[in-house]
Every structure is written in C-alpha cells, then in structure tokens.
C-alpha cells in the first residue's frame, strides 16, 4: 500500500496575491492499493466515488505522463481539510494522485515534473507548490506556463490559527469581485509589502509581519464575502495576531509571535464562532510525504 500525506496550504498570505503560498500542519492522507476492480474509492461522499474524482484523475495523469497502464486501484481518503475554505483542498487531491503514480512506478516523476503536472491541473501554482515542497513558496508561471518556484524558510516560532467558517466561498466568485486594474500607488504599496513579508516570515518578526500584511489587491473586495471578517480580525488583533484571508476564503488565518497569543485567539474565536472549526497550526516544512507499507511494515519513505 502507498500512503501519501499532503499538507493544507494557505495561498496569498495576505499581500502575495497569486504568488505566495504557505504549507501548514493540517493534512489529507490518501492510501492507494491494488484492487480486483478497476476503481474503488472510500472516504468521500458517494457522488465523488467515480472516475471524475480529482485524486483519481491526478493518478491517471501521472500514469499517462509515465506512459504506464493505469492499474486497478483502491483509493482511501482521510482528510481534515474542508472544501471551498481557502485551504488548498483541491491541491491536496492533485498532489496525492500524482505523487502516488510516481511512487507506484518507483518514484519515476521528479519533483520538478511534479510541480509542472500539478500546476497544469490546478491552473495556478500558489497552492500546489507548497503542498509539494512545504514551507513558504513564491511562484510564478514563465512564458511557457511552467512554474518558477523559490522556497523561503518560515521561522518555527511563529504560530498560526485558522478560523474556518461553517460557510464556503467559491474561488470563482471571489475572483469575480476583484477590479480589473490597479493604481500605480497601490501597486507600489503591494509589491514592497509582499517582498518585506517573505523576509518577516523568515525572521519570525511579528511586528514586521503586522506592518507588511496590509493588502490592497484582494482583501478589501473579498472581505464582504465573509460576513464575520471584521469580527474575526478584531479578535485576532486584540491578542496581537495578524489576520489575513487564506486563499480566496472563507478561512481567516491569524499569525502570532508565540503560543500564548495563539491560545488566546483560539479561545476567543471558539467562543465567538461556536459553529466554526478553529485550529492551531504550525508551518509544514516538508511538503508531500509518501510511505510504502507492506503487511504493516513501512518499506520506504
Ligand atoms: N490565489 C488564488 C486566489 C488562490 O486568491 O484567487 C485560490 O485558490
């Protein structure tokens, strides 16, 4: 059996619209094993237990890339990551399927090629790159639509608290509310803060993170899609956190300098939003991981 563990990802990280993505310690685990039938899928609603399942489609894409016949497979999905909440759930499916195809055929897909195939499927690199590489990734597509990725360290003293609403925001709708152009002055505001943010995360400088994390590209427009945005931001700031919309929402992510501040946000947000999931997280520095298990014994990682 092949077991693939993929971290959730938080794209944009406030000021890095469509180019920053952070892997966090919140996971999907997907197992793949030989089956007597063409395809069995468990661990997701029945309507997704078909050949259109994104994990399976990615597995097939990986096999096709390697020019190998698609094996009969049983896929078991075990995930904490909710859909349409800005935590990269579709990227975890894509990365799990592609990585499983690679491991199935003796790790035949290189990491660079995994990045290319996953980006092709997802359409943009900001979630798939940290899901594969871990940490904070800055990425763009070159003129041939291939991802160019730089990985930054994130200081492990930083704590993250995800406030996950009990309502969804669709990325398509969240892109429709954005304006088509941006003023020069706002662009300078944004570019300078994005560059500072990467270094501030690396240094673990919570004050600098707070100063840099002031977005003018998407949050002012998307905040209205998240009715509790202002309330959640106030809770985060009361405890010295810096809050941003994770991906296109609806999750709101707070970054804090220490465990005490994360605990305060966790407690206050849990009281204010009893129907939400509030989760404390750390940065995931590893990205996708795989294990090959036979008769309960791990053979390789
Ligand atoms: N960067 C994308 C957006 C992430 O904000 O629309 C969505 O997955």
CSV table of N, CA and C in Angstrom, one decimal, residues 80-152:
chain,number,residue,atom,x,y,z
A,80,UNK,N,-8.9,16.1,6.8
A,80,UNK,CA,-9.5,17.1,7.7
A,80,UNK,C,-9.8,18.4,7.0
A,81,UNK,N,-9.3,18.5,5.7
A,81,UNK,CA,-9.3,19.8,5.0
A,81,UNK,C,-10.6,20.0,4.3
A,82,UNK,N,-11.4,21.0,4.8
A,82,UNK,CA,-12.7,21.1,4.1
A,82,UNK,C,-12.6,21.8,2.8
A,83,UNK,N,-13.6,21.6,1.9
A,83,UNK,CA,-13.5,22.2,0.5
A,83,UNK,C,-14.0,23.6,0.6
A,84,UNK,N,-13.6,24.4,-0.4
A,84,UNK,CA,-14.0,25.8,-0.6
A,84,UNK,C,-13.9,26.6,0.6
A,85,UNK,N,-12.7,26.4,1.3
A,85,UNK,CA,-12.5,27.2,2.5
A,85,UNK,C,-11.1,27.9,2.4
A,86,UNK,N,-10.5,27.9,1.2
A,86,UNK,CA,-9.2,28.6,1.1
A,86,UNK,C,-8.0,27.8,1.8
A,87,UNK,N,-8.1,26.5,1.9
A,87,UNK,CA,-7.0,25.8,2.5
A,87,UNK,C,-6.4,24.7,1.5
A,88,UNK,N,-6.7,25.0,0.2
A,88,UNK,CA,-6.0,24.2,-0.8
A,88,UNK,C,-6.5,22.7,-0.9
A,89,UNK,N,-7.8,22.5,-0.7
A,89,UNK,CA,-8.2,21.1,-0.7
A,89,UNK,C,-8.0,20.4,-2.1
A,90,UNK,N,-8.3,21.2,-3.1
A,90,UNK,CA,-8.1,20.6,-4.5
A,90,UNK,C,-6.6,20.3,-4.7
A,91,UNK,N,-5.8,21.1,-4.3
A,91,UNK,CA,-4.3,20.9,-4.5
A,91,UNK,C,-3.9,19.6,-3.7
A,92,UNK,N,-4.5,19.3,-2.6
A,92,UNK,CA,-4.1,18.1,-1.9
A,92,UNK,C,-4.5,16.9,-2.7
A,93,UNK,N,-5.7,16.9,-3.3
A,93,UNK,CA,-6.1,15.8,-4.1
A,93,UNK,C,-5.2,15.6,-5.3
A,94,UNK,N,-4.8,16.7,-6.0
A,94,UNK,CA,-4.0,16.6,-7.2
A,94,UNK,C,-2.6,16.1,-6.8
A,95,UNK,N,-2.0,16.7,-5.8
A,95,UNK,CA,-0.7,16.3,-5.4
A,95,UNK,C,-0.7,14.8,-4.9
A,96,UNK,N,-1.7,14.4,-4.2
A,96,UNK,CA,-1.8,13.0,-3.7
A,96,UNK,C,-1.8,12.0,-4.9
A,97,UNK,N,-2.6,12.3,-5.9
A,97,UNK,CA,-2.8,11.4,-7.0
A,97,UNK,C,-1.5,11.3,-7.8
A,98,UNK,N,-0.9,12.5,-8.1
A,98,UNK,CA,0.3,12.5,-8.9
A,98,UNK,C,1.5,11.8,-8.2
A,99,UNK,N,1.6,12.1,-6.9
A,99,UNK,CA,2.7,11.5,-6.1
A,99,UNK,C,2.5,10.0,-6.0
A,100,UNK,N,1.3,9.5,-5.9
A,100,UNK,CA,1.0,8.1,-5.8
A,100,UNK,C,1.4,7.4,-7.1
A,101,UNK,N,1.1,8.0,-8.2
A,101,UNK,CA,1.5,7.4,-9.5
A,101,UNK,C,3.0,7.3,-9.6
A,102,UNK,N,3.7,8.4,-9.1
A,102,UNK,CA,5.2,8.4,-9.1
A,102,UNK,C,5.7,7.2,-8.3
A,103,UNK,N,5.2,7.1,-7.0
A,103,UNK,CA,5.7,6.1,-6.1
A,103,UNK,C,5.4,4.7,-6.7
A,104,UNK,N,4.2,4.6,-7.2
A,104,UNK,CA,3.7,3.3,-7.8
A,104,UNK,C,4.8,2.8,-8.8
A,105,UNK,N,5.3,3.7,-9.6
A,105,UNK,CA,6.3,3.3,-10.6
A,105,UNK,C,7.7,3.8,-10.2
A,106,UNK,N,8.1,3.4,-9.0
A,106,UNK,CA,9.5,3.6,-8.5
A,106,UNK,C,9.9,5.0,-8.5
A,107,UNK,N,9.1,5.9,-8.0
A,107,UNK,CA,9.5,7.4,-7.9
A,107,UNK,C,9.9,7.9,-9.2
A,108,UNK,N,9.2,7.6,-10.3
A,108,UNK,CA,9.6,8.0,-11.6
A,108,UNK,C,9.3,9.4,-12.0
A,109,UNK,N,8.6,10.1,-11.2
A,109,UNK,CA,8.3,11.5,-11.5
A,109,UNK,C,9.2,12.4,-10.6
A,110,UNK,N,10.0,13.2,-11.2
A,110,UNK,CA,10.9,14.1,-10.5
A,110,UNK,C,10.1,15.2,-9.8
A,111,UNK,N,10.6,15.8,-8.8
A,111,UNK,CA,9.9,16.9,-8.1
A,111,UNK,C,9.6,18.0,-9.0
A,112,UNK,N,10.5,18.4,-9.9
A,112,UNK,CA,10.3,19.5,-10.9
A,112,UNK,C,9.1,19.1,-11.8
A,113,UNK,N,9.1,17.9,-12.2
A,113,UNK,CA,8.0,17.5,-13.1
A,113,UNK,C,6.7,17.4,-12.3
A,114,UNK,N,6.7,17.0,-11.1
A,114,UNK,CA,5.5,17.0,-10.2
A,114,UNK,C,4.9,18.4,-10.1
A,115,UNK,N,5.8,19.4,-10.0
A,115,UNK,CA,5.4,20.8,-9.9
A,115,UNK,C,4.7,21.2,-11.2
A,116,UNK,N,5.3,20.8,-12.4
A,116,UNK,CA,4.7,21.1,-13.7
A,116,UNK,C,3.3,20.5,-13.8
A,117,UNK,N,3.2,19.2,-13.6
A,117,UNK,CA,2.0,18.4,-13.8
A,117,UNK,C,0.9,19.0,-12.8
A,118,UNK,N,1.3,19.2,-11.6
A,118,UNK,CA,0.3,19.7,-10.6
A,118,UNK,C,-0.2,21.1,-11.0
A,119,UNK,N,0.7,21.9,-11.4
A,119,UNK,CA,0.3,23.3,-11.8
A,119,UNK,C,-0.6,23.2,-13.1
A,120,UNK,N,-0.3,22.3,-14.0
A,120,UNK,CA,-1.2,22.2,-15.2
A,120,UNK,C,-2.6,21.8,-14.7
A,121,UNK,N,-2.7,20.9,-13.8
A,121,UNK,CA,-4.1,20.5,-13.3
A,121,UNK,C,-4.8,21.6,-12.6
A,122,UNK,N,-4.1,22.3,-11.7
A,122,UNK,CA,-4.7,23.3,-10.8
A,122,UNK,C,-4.9,24.6,-11.5
A,123,UNK,N,-4.0,24.9,-12.5
A,123,UNK,CA,-4.2,26.2,-13.3
A,123,UNK,C,-3.3,27.3,-12.7
A,124,UNK,N,-2.9,27.2,-11.5
A,124,UNK,CA,-2.0,28.2,-10.9
A,124,UNK,C,-1.2,27.5,-9.8
A,125,UNK,N,0.0,28.1,-9.6
A,125,UNK,CA,1.0,27.4,-8.8
A,125,UNK,C,0.9,27.7,-7.3
A,126,UNK,N,0.1,28.7,-6.8
A,126,UNK,CA,0.4,29.1,-5.5
A,126,UNK,C,0.0,28.1,-4.4
A,127,UNK,N,-1.0,27.2,-4.6
A,127,UNK,CA,-1.3,26.2,-3.7
A,127,UNK,C,-0.5,24.9,-3.9
A,128,UNK,N,-0.3,24.5,-5.1
A,128,UNK,CA,0.3,23.2,-5.3
A,128,UNK,C,1.8,23.2,-4.9
A,129,UNK,N,2.5,24.4,-5.1
A,129,UNK,CA,3.9,24.4,-4.8
A,129,UNK,C,4.2,24.1,-3.3
A,130,UNK,N,3.6,24.8,-2.4
A,130,UNK,CA,3.9,24.5,-1.0
A,130,UNK,C,3.4,23.1,-0.6
A,131,UNK,N,2.3,22.6,-1.3
A,131,UNK,CA,1.8,21.3,-0.9
A,131,UNK,C,2.9,20.3,-1.3
A,132,UNK,N,3.7,20.5,-2.4
A,132,UNK,CA,4.7,19.6,-2.8
A,132,UNK,C,6.0,19.9,-2.0
A,133,UNK,N,6.4,21.1,-1.8
A,133,UNK,CA,7.7,21.4,-1.3
A,133,UNK,C,7.7,21.8,0.2
A,134,UNK,N,6.5,22.2,0.8
A,134,UNK,CA,6.5,22.6,2.1
A,134,UNK,C,6.9,24.1,2.3
A,135,UNK,N,6.8,24.6,3.5
A,135,UNK,CA,7.3,26.0,3.8
A,135,UNK,C,6.5,27.0,3.0
A,136,UNK,N,7.2,28.2,2.8
A,136,UNK,CA,6.6,29.3,2.1
A,136,UNK,C,7.2,29.3,0.7
A,137,UNK,N,6.3,29.2,-0.3
A,137,UNK,CA,6.8,29.2,-1.7
A,137,UNK,C,6.3,30.5,-2.4
A,138,UNK,N,7.2,31.1,-3.1
A,138,UNK,CA,6.9,32.2,-4.0
A,138,UNK,C,7.0,31.6,-5.4
A,139,UNK,N,6.0,31.8,-6.2
A,139,UNK,CA,6.0,31.2,-7.5
A,139,UNK,C,5.3,32.1,-8.6
A,140,UNK,N,5.7,31.9,-9.8
A,140,UNK,CA,5.0,32.5,-11.0
A,140,UNK,C,5.1,31.5,-12.1
A,141,UNK,N,4.3,31.8,-13.2
A,141,UNK,CA,4.4,30.9,-14.4
A,141,UNK,C,5.3,31.7,-15.4
A,142,UNK,N,6.2,30.9,-16.0
A,142,UNK,CA,7.1,31.6,-17.0
A,142,UNK,C,6.3,31.7,-18.4
A,143,UNK,N,7.0,32.2,-19.4
A,143,UNK,CA,6.3,32.4,-20.7
A,143,UNK,C,5.8,31.1,-21.3
A,144,UNK,N,6.3,30.0,-20.8
A,144,UNK,CA,5.8,28.7,-21.3
A,144,UNK,C,4.8,28.0,-20.4
A,145,UNK,N,4.3,28.9,-19.4
A,145,UNK,CA,3.4,28.4,-18.4
A,145,UNK,C,4.0,27.3,-17.5
A,146,UNK,N,5.3,27.4,-17.3
A,146,UNK,CA,5.9,26.4,-16.4
A,146,UNK,C,6.2,27.2,-15.1
A,147,UNK,N,5.9,26.5,-13.9
A,147,UNK,CA,6.1,27.2,-12.7
A,147,UNK,C,7.6,27.5,-12.3
A,148,UNK,N,7.9,28.7,-11.9
A,148,UNK,CA,9.2,29.0,-11.3
A,148,UNK,C,8.9,29.2,-9.8
A,149,UNK,N,9.7,28.5,-9.0
A,149,UNK,CA,9.4,28.5,-7.6
A,149,UNK,C,10.6,28.8,-6.7
A,150,UNK,N,10.4,29.6,-5.7
A,150,UNK,CA,11.5,29.8,-4.8
A,150,UNK,C,10.9,29.5,-3.4
A,151,UNK,N,11.7,28.7,-2.6
A,151,UNK,CA,11.2,28.4,-1.3
A,151,UNK,C,11.9,29.2,-0.2
A,152,UNK,N,11.1,29.8,0.7
A,152,UNK,CA,11.7,30.5,1.8
A,152,UNK,C,11.5,29.8,3.1
